[in-house]
């Protein structure tokens, strides 16, 4: 049993999601006993986690998303502004680590998504940096950073993601070259590669992967070993994966065996 009274609801929910992921399924009574909280609190937390796509509810408990299936399908993706609270601590640590790979004076492309946005926020104080992006949120985050030359790509606005996609975006991507690409992804699977959940954005994603000398994928551990709807590229399209240290060890080892560099951000108290 562990006491979670001092934790915020988001921190507690993150620990409950991790508990269910490790066990694959748990009842309300088991969760209440383990975390020393009331069954009513457990039910509220499970409902919140189910809405975020973190777990699947069943009567009297919950299971890890995909635990009842033969393959691990990535859960439906929430709009970007709602996703900011999901795995927030891990995304901050991944963003910090990824930003450290960018050197002053370089040109870097930053994609849409919450983890890529976290990396962008750690670049605000950099000097002589050129940032190219199709993310409205990244533009807003870096628009007043004095040391950054900011290039926003045109295109059709995908409102749920606050990203610009489509033919105009892809045409612009064909005209640029970045030293590094920092790109979020919905799911990474050893057999099925990089996948996202929105078919109309697939061609834009592929054009992003062609726009940089070094491709750095940013994804927390919940994206590892998952498959989503639309194939984007094979694993070998990325040079580096930046994730957190809760990514499955065997998954990390197999990526490294393919020659892909894997960097893992340390867990924070919220993630432990």
mmCIF file of C-alpha atoms in Angstrom, residues 148-257:
data_model
loop_
_atom_site.group_PDB
_atom_site.id
_atom_site.type_symbol
_atom_site.label_atom_id
_atom_site.label_comp_id
_atom_site.label_asym_id
_atom_site.label_seq_id
_atom_site.Cartn_x
_atom_site.Cartn_y
_atom_site.Cartn_z
ATOM 1 C CA UNK A 148 15.235 32.839 -32.936
ATOM 2 C CA UNK A 149 14.387 33.375 -36.580
ATOM 3 C CA UNK A 150 10.945 31.808 -36.850
ATOM 4 C CA UNK A 151 9.574 30.421 -40.112
ATOM 5 C CA UNK A 152 5.935 29.336 -40.185
ATOM 6 C CA UNK A 153 4.714 27.140 -43.031
ATOM 7 C CA UNK A 154 1.371 27.762 -44.694
ATOM 8 C CA UNK A 155 -1.322 25.200 -45.285
ATOM 9 C CA UNK A 156 -4.761 24.040 -44.197
ATOM 10 C CA UNK A 157 -5.395 24.392 -40.472
ATOM 11 C CA UNK A 158 -6.185 21.164 -38.638
ATOM 12 C CA UNK A 159 -7.996 22.749 -35.737
ATOM 13 C CA UNK A 160 -7.828 19.869 -33.249
ATOM 14 C CA UNK A 161 -4.033 19.735 -33.605
ATOM 15 C CA UNK A 162 -3.434 23.429 -34.329
ATOM 16 C CA UNK A 163 -1.217 22.272 -37.205
ATOM 17 C CA UNK A 164 -0.918 23.293 -40.848
ATOM 18 C CA UNK A 165 -1.071 20.410 -43.299
ATOM 19 C CA UNK A 166 -1.759 19.586 -46.921
ATOM 20 C CA UNK A 167 -0.384 20.434 -50.362
ATOM 21 C CA UNK A 168 0.854 23.937 -49.535
ATOM 22 C CA UNK A 169 2.679 22.692 -46.450
ATOM 23 C CA UNK A 170 4.255 19.796 -48.337
ATOM 24 C CA UNK A 171 5.346 22.105 -51.162
ATOM 25 C CA UNK A 172 7.041 24.416 -48.651
ATOM 26 C CA UNK A 173 8.727 21.469 -46.954
ATOM 27 C CA UNK A 174 10.236 20.503 -50.294
ATOM 28 C CA UNK A 175 11.972 23.888 -50.410
ATOM 29 C CA UNK A 176 13.710 23.724 -47.023
ATOM 30 C CA UNK A 177 16.426 21.730 -45.308
ATOM 31 C CA UNK A 178 16.956 21.587 -41.560
ATOM 32 C CA UNK A 179 19.894 20.325 -39.547
ATOM 33 C CA UNK A 180 17.498 18.516 -37.237
ATOM 34 C CA UNK A 181 13.813 17.591 -37.177
ATOM 35 C CA UNK A 182 12.045 17.274 -33.816
ATOM 36 C CA UNK A 183 8.852 15.348 -34.512
ATOM 37 C CA UNK A 184 6.157 13.857 -32.338
ATOM 38 C CA UNK A 185 4.451 10.628 -33.329
ATOM 39 C CA UNK A 186 1.320 8.817 -32.216
ATOM 40 C CA UNK A 187 2.707 5.285 -32.080
ATOM 41 C CA UNK A 188 5.938 3.308 -32.613
ATOM 42 C CA UNK A 189 5.958 -0.429 -33.238
ATOM 43 C CA UNK A 190 8.928 -2.681 -33.934
ATOM 44 C CA UNK A 191 7.133 -4.415 -36.812
ATOM 45 C CA UNK A 192 4.912 -1.643 -38.182
ATOM 46 C CA UNK A 193 7.144 1.387 -37.705
ATOM 47 C CA UNK A 194 5.934 4.947 -37.177
ATOM 48 C CA UNK A 195 2.177 5.488 -37.357
ATOM 49 C CA UNK A 196 -0.233 8.346 -36.769
ATOM 50 C CA UNK A 197 -4.000 8.428 -36.407
ATOM 51 C CA UNK A 198 -5.063 10.987 -39.031
ATOM 52 C CA UNK A 199 -4.878 9.801 -42.643
ATOM 53 C CA UNK A 200 -5.025 13.268 -44.313
ATOM 54 C CA UNK A 201 -1.863 14.278 -42.423
ATOM 55 C CA UNK A 202 0.229 11.296 -43.513
ATOM 56 C CA UNK A 203 1.783 12.935 -46.578
ATOM 57 C CA UNK A 204 2.698 16.011 -44.551
ATOM 58 C CA UNK A 205 4.350 13.777 -41.925
ATOM 59 C CA UNK A 206 6.372 12.026 -44.629
ATOM 60 C CA UNK A 207 7.465 15.364 -46.107
ATOM 61 C CA UNK A 208 8.622 16.469 -42.634
ATOM 62 C CA UNK A 209 10.802 13.363 -42.367
ATOM 63 C CA UNK A 210 12.467 14.306 -45.671
ATOM 64 C CA UNK A 211 13.208 17.858 -44.551
ATOM 65 C CA UNK A 212 16.079 17.241 -42.132
ATOM 66 C CA UNK A 213 19.552 15.770 -41.934
ATOM 67 C CA UNK A 214 18.876 14.189 -38.528
ATOM 68 C CA UNK A 215 15.415 12.926 -37.572
ATOM 69 C CA UNK A 216 14.661 12.981 -33.842
ATOM 70 C CA UNK A 217 11.367 11.413 -32.779
ATOM 71 C CA UNK A 218 9.851 12.474 -29.449
ATOM 72 C CA UNK A 219 7.484 9.997 -27.787
ATOM 73 C CA UNK A 220 6.716 9.052 -24.192
ATOM 74 C CA UNK A 221 6.571 5.408 -23.107
ATOM 75 C CA UNK A 222 2.829 5.088 -23.766
ATOM 76 C CA UNK A 223 3.536 5.412 -27.513
ATOM 77 C CA UNK A 224 6.048 2.537 -27.567
ATOM 78 C CA UNK A 225 4.869 -0.828 -28.841
ATOM 79 C CA UNK A 226 1.658 0.727 -30.159
ATOM 80 C CA UNK A 227 0.161 0.916 -33.644
ATOM 81 C CA UNK A 228 -2.146 3.619 -34.976
ATOM 82 C CA UNK A 229 -4.208 3.963 -38.152
ATOM 83 C CA UNK A 230 -1.910 5.508 -40.755
ATOM 84 C CA UNK A 231 1.559 4.223 -41.668
ATOM 85 C CA UNK A 232 4.041 7.090 -41.843
ATOM 86 C CA UNK A 233 7.501 5.527 -42.201
ATOM 87 C CA UNK A 234 9.653 2.554 -41.178
ATOM 88 C CA UNK A 235 11.621 2.700 -37.943
ATOM 89 C CA UNK A 236 14.820 3.379 -39.871
ATOM 90 C CA UNK A 237 13.457 6.772 -40.926
ATOM 91 C CA UNK A 238 14.470 8.041 -37.489
ATOM 92 C CA UNK A 239 18.009 8.458 -36.243
ATOM 93 C CA UNK A 240 17.170 9.152 -32.593
ATOM 94 C CA UNK A 241 14.239 8.393 -30.302
ATOM 95 C CA UNK A 242 13.868 10.545 -27.201
ATOM 96 C CA UNK A 243 11.544 8.877 -24.709
ATOM 97 C CA UNK A 244 11.335 8.394 -20.939
ATOM 98 C CA UNK A 245 12.843 5.673 -18.812
ATOM 99 C CA UNK A 246 9.554 3.787 -18.500
ATOM 100 C CA UNK A 247 9.809 2.655 -22.127
ATOM 101 C CA UNK A 248 10.007 -1.193 -22.189
ATOM 102 C CA UNK A 249 13.622 -2.359 -21.944
ATOM 103 C CA UNK A 250 13.246 -4.951 -24.703
ATOM 104 C CA UNK A 251 11.730 -2.328 -27.014
ATOM 105 C CA UNK A 252 14.670 0.016 -26.399
ATOM 106 C CA UNK A 253 17.208 -2.770 -26.893
ATOM 107 C CA UNK A 254 15.737 -3.791 -30.240
ATOM 108 C CA UNK A 255 15.753 -0.218 -31.508
ATOM 109 C CA UNK A 256 19.404 0.140 -30.537
ATOM 110 C CA UNK A 257 20.153 -3.145 -32.323
#
